[in-house]
mmCIF file of C-alpha atoms in Angstrom:
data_model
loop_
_atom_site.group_PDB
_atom_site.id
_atom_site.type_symbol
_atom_site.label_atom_id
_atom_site.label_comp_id
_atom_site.label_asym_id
_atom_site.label_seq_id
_atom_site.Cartn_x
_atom_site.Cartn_y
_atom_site.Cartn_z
ATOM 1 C CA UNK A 241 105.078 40.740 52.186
ATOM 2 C CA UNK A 242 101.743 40.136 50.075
ATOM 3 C CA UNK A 243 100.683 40.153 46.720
ATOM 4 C CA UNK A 244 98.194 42.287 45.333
ATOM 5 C CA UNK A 245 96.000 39.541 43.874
ATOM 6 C CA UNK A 246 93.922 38.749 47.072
ATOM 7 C CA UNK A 247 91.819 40.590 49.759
ATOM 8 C CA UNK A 248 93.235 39.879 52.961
ATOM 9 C CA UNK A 249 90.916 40.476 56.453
ATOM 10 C CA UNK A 250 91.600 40.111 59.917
ATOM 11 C CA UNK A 251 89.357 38.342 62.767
ATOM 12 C CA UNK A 252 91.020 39.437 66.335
ATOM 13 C CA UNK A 253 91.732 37.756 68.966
ATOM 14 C CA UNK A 254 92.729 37.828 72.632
ATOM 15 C CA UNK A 255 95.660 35.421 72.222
ATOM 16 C CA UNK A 256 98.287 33.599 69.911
ATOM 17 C CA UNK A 257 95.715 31.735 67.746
ATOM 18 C CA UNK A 258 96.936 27.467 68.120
ATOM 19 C CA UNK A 259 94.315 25.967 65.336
ATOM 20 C CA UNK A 260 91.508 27.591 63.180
ATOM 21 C CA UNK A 261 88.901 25.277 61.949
ATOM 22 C CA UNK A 262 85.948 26.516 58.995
ATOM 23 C CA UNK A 263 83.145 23.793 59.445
ATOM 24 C CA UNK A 264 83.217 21.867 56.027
ATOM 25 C CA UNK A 265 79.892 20.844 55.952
ATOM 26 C CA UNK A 266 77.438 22.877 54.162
ATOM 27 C CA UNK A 267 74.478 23.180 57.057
ATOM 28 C CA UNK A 268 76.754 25.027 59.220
ATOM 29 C CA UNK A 269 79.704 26.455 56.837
ATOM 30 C CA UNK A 270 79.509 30.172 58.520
ATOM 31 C CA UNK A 271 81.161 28.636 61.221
ATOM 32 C CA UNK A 272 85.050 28.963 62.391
ATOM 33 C CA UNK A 273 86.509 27.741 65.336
ATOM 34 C CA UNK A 274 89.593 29.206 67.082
ATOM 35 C CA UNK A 275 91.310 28.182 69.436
ATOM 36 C CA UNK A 276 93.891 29.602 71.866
ATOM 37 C CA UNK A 277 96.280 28.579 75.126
ATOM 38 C CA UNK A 278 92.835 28.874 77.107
ATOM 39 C CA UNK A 279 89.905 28.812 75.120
ATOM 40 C CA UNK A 280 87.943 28.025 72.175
ATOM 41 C CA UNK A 281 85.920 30.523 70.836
ATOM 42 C CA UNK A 282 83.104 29.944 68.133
ATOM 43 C CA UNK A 283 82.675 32.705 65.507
ATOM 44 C CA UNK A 284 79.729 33.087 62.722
ATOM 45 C CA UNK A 285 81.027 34.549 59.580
ATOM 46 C CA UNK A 286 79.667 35.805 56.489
ATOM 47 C CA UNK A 287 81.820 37.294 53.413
ATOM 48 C CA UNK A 288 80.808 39.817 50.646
ATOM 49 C CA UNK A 289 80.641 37.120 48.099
ATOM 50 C CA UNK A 290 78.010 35.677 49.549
ATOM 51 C CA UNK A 291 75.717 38.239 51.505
ATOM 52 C CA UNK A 292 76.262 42.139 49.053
ATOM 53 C CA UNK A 293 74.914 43.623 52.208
ATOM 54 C CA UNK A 294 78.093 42.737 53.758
ATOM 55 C CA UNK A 295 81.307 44.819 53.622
ATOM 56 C CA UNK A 296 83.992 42.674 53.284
ATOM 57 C CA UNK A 297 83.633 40.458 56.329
ATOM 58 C CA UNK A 298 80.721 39.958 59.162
ATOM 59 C CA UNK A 299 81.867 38.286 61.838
ATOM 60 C CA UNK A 300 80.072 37.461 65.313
ATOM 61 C CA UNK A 301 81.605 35.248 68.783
ATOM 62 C CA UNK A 302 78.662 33.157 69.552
ATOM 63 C CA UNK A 303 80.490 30.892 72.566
ATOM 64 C CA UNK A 304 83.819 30.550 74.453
ATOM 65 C CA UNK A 305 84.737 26.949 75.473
ATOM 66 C CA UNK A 306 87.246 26.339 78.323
ATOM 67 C CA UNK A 307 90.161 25.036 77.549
ATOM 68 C CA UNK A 308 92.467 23.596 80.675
ATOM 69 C CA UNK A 309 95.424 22.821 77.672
ATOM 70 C CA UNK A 310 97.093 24.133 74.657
ATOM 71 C CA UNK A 311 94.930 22.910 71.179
ATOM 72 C CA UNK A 312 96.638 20.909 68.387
ATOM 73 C CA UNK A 313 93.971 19.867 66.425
ATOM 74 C CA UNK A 314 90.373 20.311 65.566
ATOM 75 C CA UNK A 315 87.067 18.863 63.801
ATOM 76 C CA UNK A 316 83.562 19.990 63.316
ATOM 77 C CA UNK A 317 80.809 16.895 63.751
ATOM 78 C CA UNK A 318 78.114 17.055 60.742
ATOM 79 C CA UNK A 319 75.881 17.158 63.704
ATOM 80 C CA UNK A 320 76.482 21.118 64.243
ATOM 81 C CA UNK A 321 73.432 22.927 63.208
ATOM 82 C CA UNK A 322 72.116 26.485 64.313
ATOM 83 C CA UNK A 323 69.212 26.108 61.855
ATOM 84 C CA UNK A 324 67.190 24.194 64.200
ATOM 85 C CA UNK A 325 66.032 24.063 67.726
ATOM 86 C CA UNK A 326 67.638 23.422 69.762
ATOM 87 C CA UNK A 327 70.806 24.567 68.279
ATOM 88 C CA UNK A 328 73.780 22.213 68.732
ATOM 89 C CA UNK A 329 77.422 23.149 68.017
ATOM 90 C CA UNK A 330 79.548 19.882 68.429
ATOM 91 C CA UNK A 331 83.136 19.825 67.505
ATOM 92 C CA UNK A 332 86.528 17.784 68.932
ATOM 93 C CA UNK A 333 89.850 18.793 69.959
ATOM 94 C CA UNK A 334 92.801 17.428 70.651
ATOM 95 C CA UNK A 335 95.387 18.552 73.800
ATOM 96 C CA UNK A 336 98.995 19.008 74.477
ATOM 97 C CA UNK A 337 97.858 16.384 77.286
ATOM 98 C CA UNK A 338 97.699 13.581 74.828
ATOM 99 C CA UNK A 339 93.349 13.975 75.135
ATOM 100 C CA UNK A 340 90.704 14.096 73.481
ATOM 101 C CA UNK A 341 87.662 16.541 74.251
ATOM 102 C CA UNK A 342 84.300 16.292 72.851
ATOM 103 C CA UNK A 343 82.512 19.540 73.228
ATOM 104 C CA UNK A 344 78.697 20.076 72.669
ATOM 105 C CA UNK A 345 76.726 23.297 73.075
ATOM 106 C CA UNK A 346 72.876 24.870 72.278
ATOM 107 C CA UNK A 347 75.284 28.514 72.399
ATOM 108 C CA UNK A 348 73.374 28.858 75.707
ATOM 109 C CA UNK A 349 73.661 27.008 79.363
ATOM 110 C CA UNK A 350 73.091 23.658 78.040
ATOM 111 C CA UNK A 351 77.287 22.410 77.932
ATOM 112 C CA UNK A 352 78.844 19.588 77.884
ATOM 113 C CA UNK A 353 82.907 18.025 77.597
ATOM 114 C CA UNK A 354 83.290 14.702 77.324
ATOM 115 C CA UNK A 355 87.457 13.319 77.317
ATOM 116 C CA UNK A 356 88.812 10.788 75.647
ATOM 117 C CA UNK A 357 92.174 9.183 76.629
ATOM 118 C CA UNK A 358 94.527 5.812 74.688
ATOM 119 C CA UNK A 359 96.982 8.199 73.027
ATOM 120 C CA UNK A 360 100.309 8.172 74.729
ATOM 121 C CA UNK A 361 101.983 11.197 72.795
ATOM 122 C CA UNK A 362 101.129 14.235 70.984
ATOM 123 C CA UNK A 363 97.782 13.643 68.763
ATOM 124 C CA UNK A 364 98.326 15.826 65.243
ATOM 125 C CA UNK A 365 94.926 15.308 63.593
ATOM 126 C CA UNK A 366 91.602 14.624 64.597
ATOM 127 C CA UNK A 367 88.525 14.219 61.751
ATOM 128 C CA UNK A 368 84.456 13.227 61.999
ATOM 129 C CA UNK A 369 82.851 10.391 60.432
ATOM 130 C CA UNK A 370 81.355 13.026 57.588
ATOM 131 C CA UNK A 371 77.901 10.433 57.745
ATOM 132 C CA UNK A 372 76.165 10.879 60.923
ATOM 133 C CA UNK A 373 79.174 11.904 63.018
ATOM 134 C CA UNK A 374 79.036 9.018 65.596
ATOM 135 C CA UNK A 375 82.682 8.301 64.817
ATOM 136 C CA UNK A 376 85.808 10.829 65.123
ATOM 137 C CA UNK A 377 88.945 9.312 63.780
ATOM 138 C CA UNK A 378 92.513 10.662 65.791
ATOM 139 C CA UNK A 379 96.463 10.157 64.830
ATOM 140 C CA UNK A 380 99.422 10.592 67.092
ATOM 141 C CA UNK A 381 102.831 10.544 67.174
ATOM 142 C CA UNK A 382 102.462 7.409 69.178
ATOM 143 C CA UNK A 383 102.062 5.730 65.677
ATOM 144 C CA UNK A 384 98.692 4.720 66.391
ATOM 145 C CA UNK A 385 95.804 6.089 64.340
ATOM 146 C CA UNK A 386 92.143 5.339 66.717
ATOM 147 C CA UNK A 387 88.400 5.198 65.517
ATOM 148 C CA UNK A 388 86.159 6.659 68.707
ATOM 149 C CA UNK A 389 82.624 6.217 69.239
ATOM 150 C CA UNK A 390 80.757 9.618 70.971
ATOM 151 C CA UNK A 391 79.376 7.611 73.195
ATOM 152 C CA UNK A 392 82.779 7.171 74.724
ATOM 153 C CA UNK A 393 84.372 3.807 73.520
ATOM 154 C CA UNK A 394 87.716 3.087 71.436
ATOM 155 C CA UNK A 395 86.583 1.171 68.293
ATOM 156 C CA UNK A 396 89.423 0.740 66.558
ATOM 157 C CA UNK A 397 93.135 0.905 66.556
ATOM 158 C CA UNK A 398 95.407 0.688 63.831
ATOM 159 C CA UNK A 399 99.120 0.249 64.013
ATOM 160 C CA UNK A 400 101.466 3.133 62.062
ATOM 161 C CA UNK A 401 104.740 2.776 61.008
ATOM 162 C CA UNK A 402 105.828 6.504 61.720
ATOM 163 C CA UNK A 403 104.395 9.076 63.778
ATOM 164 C CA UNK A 404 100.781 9.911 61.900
ATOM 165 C CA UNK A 405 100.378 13.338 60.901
ATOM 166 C CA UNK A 406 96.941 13.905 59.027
ATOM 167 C CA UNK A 407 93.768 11.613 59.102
ATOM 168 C CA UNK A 408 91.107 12.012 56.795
ATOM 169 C CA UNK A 409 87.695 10.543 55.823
ATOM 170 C CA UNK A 410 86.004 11.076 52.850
ATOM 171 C CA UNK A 411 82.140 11.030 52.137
ATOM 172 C CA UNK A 412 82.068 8.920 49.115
ATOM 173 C CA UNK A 413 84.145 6.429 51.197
ATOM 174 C CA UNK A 414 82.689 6.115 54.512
ATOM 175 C CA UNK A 415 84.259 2.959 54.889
ATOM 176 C CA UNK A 416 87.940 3.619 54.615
ATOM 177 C CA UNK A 417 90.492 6.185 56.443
ATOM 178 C CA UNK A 418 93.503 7.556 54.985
ATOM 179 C CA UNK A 419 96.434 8.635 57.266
ATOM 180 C CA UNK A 420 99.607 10.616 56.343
ATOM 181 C CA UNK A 421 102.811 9.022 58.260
ATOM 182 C CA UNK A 422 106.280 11.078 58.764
ATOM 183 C CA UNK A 423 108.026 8.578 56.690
ATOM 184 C CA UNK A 424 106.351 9.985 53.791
ATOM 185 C CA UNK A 425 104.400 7.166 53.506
ATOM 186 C CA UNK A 426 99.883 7.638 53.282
ATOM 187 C CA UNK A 427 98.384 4.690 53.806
ATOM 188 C CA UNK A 428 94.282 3.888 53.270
ATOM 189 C CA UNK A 429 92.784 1.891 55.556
ATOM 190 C CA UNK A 430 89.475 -0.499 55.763
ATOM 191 C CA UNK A 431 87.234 0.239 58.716
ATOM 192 C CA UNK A 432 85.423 -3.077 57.572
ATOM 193 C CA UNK A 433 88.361 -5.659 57.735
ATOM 194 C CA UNK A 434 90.664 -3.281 59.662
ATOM 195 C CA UNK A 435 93.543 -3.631 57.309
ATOM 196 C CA UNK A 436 95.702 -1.378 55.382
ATOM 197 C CA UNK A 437 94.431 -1.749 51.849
ATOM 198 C CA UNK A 438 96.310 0.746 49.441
ATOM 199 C CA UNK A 439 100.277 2.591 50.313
ATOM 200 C CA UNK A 440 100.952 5.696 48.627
ATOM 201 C CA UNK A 441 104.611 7.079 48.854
ATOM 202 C CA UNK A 442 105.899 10.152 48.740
ATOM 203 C CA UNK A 443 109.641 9.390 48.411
ATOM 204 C CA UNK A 444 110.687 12.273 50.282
ATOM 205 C CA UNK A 445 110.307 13.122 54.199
ATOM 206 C CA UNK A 446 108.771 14.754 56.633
ATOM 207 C CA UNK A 447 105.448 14.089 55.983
ATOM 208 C CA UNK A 448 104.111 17.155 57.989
ATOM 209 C CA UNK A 449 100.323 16.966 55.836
ATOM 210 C CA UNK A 450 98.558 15.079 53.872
ATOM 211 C CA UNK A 451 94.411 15.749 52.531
ATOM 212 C CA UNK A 452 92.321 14.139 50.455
ATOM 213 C CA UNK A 453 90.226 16.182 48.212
ATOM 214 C CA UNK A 454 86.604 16.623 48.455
ATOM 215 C CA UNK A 455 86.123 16.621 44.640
ATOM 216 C CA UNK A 456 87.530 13.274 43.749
ATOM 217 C CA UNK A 457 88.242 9.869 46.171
ATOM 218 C CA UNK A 458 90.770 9.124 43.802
ATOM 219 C CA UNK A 459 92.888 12.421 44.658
ATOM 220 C CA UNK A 460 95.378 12.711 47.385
ATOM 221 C CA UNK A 461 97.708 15.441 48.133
ATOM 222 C CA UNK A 462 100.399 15.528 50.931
ATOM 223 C CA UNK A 463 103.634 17.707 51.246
ATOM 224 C CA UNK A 464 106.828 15.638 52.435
ATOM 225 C CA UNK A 465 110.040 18.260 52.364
ATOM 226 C CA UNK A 466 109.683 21.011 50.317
ATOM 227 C CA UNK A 467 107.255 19.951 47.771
ATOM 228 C CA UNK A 468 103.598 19.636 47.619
ATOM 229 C CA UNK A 469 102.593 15.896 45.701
ATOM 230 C CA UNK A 470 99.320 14.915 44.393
ATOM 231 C CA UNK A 471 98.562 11.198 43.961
ATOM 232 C CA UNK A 472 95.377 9.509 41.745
ATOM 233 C CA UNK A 473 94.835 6.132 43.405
ATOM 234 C CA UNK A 474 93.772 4.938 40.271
ATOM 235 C CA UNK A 475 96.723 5.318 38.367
ATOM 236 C CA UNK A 476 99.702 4.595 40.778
ATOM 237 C CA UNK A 477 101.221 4.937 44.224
ATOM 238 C CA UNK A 478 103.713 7.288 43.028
ATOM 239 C CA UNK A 479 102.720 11.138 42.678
ATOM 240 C CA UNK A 480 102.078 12.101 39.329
ATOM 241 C CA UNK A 481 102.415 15.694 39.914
ATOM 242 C CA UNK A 482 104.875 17.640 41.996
ATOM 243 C CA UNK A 483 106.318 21.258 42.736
ATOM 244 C CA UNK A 484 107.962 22.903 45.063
ATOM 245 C CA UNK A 485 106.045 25.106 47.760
ATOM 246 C CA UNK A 486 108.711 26.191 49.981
ATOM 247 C CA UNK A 487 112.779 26.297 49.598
ATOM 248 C CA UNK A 488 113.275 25.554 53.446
ATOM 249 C CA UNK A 489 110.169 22.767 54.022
ATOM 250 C CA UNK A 490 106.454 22.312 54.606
ATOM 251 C CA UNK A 491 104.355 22.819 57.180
ATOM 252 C CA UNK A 492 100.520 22.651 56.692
ATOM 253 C CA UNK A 493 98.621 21.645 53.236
ATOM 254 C CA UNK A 494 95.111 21.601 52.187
ATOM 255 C CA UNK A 495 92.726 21.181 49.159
ATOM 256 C CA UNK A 496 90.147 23.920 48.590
ATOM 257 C CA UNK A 497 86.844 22.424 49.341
ATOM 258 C CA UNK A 498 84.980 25.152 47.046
ATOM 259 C CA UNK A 499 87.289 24.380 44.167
ATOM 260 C CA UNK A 500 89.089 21.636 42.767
ATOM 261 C CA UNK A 501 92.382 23.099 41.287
ATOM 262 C CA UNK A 502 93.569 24.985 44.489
ATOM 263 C CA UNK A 503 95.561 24.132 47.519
ATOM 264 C CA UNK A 504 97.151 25.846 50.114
ATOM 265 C CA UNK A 505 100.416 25.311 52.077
ATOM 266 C CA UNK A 506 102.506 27.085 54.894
ATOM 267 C CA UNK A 507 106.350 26.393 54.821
ATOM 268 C CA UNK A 508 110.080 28.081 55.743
ATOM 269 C CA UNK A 509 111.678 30.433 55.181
ATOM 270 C CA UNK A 510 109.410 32.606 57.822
ATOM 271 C CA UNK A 511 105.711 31.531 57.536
ATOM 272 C CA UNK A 512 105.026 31.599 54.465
ATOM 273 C CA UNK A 513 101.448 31.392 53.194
ATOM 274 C CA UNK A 514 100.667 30.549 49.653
ATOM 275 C CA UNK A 515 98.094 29.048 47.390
ATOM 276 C CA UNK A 516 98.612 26.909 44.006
ATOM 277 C CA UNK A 517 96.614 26.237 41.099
ATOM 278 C CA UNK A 518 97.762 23.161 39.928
ATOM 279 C CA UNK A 519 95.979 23.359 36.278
ATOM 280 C CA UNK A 520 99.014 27.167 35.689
ATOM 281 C CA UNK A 521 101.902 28.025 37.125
ATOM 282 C CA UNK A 522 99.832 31.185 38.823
ATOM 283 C CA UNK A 523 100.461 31.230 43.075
ATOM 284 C CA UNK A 524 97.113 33.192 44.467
ATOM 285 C CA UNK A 525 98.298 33.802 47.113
ATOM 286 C CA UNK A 526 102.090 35.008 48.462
ATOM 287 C CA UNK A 527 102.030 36.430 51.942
ATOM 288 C CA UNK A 528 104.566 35.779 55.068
ATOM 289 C CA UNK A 529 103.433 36.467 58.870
ATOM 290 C CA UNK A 530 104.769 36.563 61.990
ATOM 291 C CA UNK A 531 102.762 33.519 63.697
ATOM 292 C CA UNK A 532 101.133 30.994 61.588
ATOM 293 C CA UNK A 533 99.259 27.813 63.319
ATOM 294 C CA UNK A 534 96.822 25.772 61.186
ATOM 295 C CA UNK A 535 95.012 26.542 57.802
ATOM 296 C CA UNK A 536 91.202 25.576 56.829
ATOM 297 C CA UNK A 537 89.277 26.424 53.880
ATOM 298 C CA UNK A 538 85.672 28.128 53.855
ATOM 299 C CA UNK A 539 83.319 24.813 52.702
ATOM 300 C CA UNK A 540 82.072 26.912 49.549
ATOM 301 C CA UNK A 541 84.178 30.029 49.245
ATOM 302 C CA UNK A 542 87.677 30.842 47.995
ATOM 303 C CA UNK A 543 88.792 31.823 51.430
ATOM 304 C CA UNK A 544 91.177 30.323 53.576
ATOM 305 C CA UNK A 545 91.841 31.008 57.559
ATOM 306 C CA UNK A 546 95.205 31.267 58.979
ATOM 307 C CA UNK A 547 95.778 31.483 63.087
ATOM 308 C CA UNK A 548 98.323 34.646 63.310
ATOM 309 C CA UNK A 549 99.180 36.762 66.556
ATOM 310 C CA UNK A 550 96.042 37.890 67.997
ATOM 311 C CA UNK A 551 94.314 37.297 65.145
ATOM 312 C CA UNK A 552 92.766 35.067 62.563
ATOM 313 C CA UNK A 553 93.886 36.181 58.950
ATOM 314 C CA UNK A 554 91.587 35.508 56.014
ATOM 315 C CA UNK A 555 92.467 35.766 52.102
ATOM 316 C CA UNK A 556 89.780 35.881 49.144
ATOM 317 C CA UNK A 557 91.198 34.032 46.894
ATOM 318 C CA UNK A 558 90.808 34.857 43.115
ATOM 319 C CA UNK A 559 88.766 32.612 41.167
ATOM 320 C CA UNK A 560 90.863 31.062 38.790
#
């Protein structure tokens, strides 16, 4: 089932797709990662709304990276650039083997994996320091969230009071993390003093996702049940907007990085995709698949990624 509202394309692949990742950082935004049971392939995209030479969607594999376990999590470094020599694609995933692996490339023979180990059970979110990217940020459902240097060493460790589910660092506040727990609870913390500093509570549970928009440091968004929330930190730690996304729960939730009134979710019954405007009542977006893992947003585009069956599935979202 899909609505006639959006374009949909398809990016295939050789295997069940675990976690698609857009870069969000403008330098190197034609990138997407992908990544399945044994590898982690590197695409180049570009859409019609951005190149008119292009029909519909361009899309290239630039590199394959090994992968020895199944992905559950992903993040681009800021340090990924194929605008200069030599090139350098840098990203970090997360394993079904409770690691971390830093991956570097020039998209030629110069490669390099570096792991990281602490986490003692499944690690649901990994996220780069958006400044210089000498800092990735993981959370696990070892109810721990950790601050790594890329040189190797553990920074920081902070102490969760539910399994964390989404971590998240935001440019205009380089100094503070925010991580969504199970227990509906997101809680903002400061790298300086290493302290929790602000709660925000969803009264509802599971937690499954939780983002903080690009647009605003004062706007959160989570979904905890079957309803998407959206918090503004300056106003209160209770949500002051919610709806329902999905009758049967939530899965996966994120702001659009190109515009400030949209977010997408995945939920039950089925996988269902959709996408909200929260200023109408309008969805974008109403499609169910077969597979769905993970959900990123192109950094200036209405387009969002979804991992299917063999394939990556893109929508266009209209503008609103």
């Amino acid at each position: 089932m899909e609505d006639g509202r959006s374009t949909a394309y398809t990016i295939p692949c050789h295997d069940v797709v675990q976690c698609v990742e857009f870069s969000p950082f403008e330098w190197s935004s034609q990138l997407l990662a992908v990544a399945t049971s044994s590898r982690i392939s590197i695409f180049t995209c570009r859409f019609q709304e951005e190149d008119a030479t292009v029909d519909g969607v361009q899309y290239a594999r630039i590199h394959d990276f090994q992968s020895a376990t199944n992905t559950t999590a992903l993040a681009w470094s800021p340090s990924t650039s194929l605008s200069v020599l030599p090139k350098n694609i840098s990203f970090v995933s997360a394993g079904e083997d409770y690691k971390l692996n830093l991956f570097r490339s020039d998209g030629k023979d110069n490669n390099t994996e570096q792991t990281f180990s602490g986490h003692n059970d499944f690690v649901n979110d990994v996220i780069f320091d958006p400044g210089d990217g000498s800092k990735f940020a993981s959370t696990s459902d070892d109810l721990t969230c950790r601050i790594w240097s890329t040189e190797g060493q553990q920074l920081l460790v902070f102490q969760l009071t539910s399994p964390g589910m989404s971590v998240c660092w935001h440019s205009e506040e380089p100094l503070k993390i925010l991580v969504g727990q199970k227990n509906g609870v997101i809680r903002i913390f400061s790298l300086t003093n290493q302290q929790p500093i602000m709660s925000l509570s969803c009264g509802q549970v599971p937690l499954l996702a939780a983002d903080w928009s690009r647009h605003s440091s004062l706007q959160v968004g989570a979904i905890a049940g079957t309803d998407w929330l959206i918090f503004d930190t300056s106003v209160s730690s209770q949500p002051i907007e919610k709806r329902q996304a999905h009758i049967e729960g939530t899965k996966y939730f994120k702001f659009a990085r190109c515009h400030q009134s949209l977010l997408a979710t995945i939920g039950r019954p089925g996988r269902q995709v959709k996408v909200f405007n929260t200023r109408h009542q309008q969805l974008h977006v109403n499609a169910s698949l077969q597979v769905a893992y993970g959900l990123t947003w192109h950094h200036t585009l209405p387009i969002i990624a979804v991992g299917g069956d063999k394939k990556v599935h893109l929508w266009v979202v209209e503008s609103a």
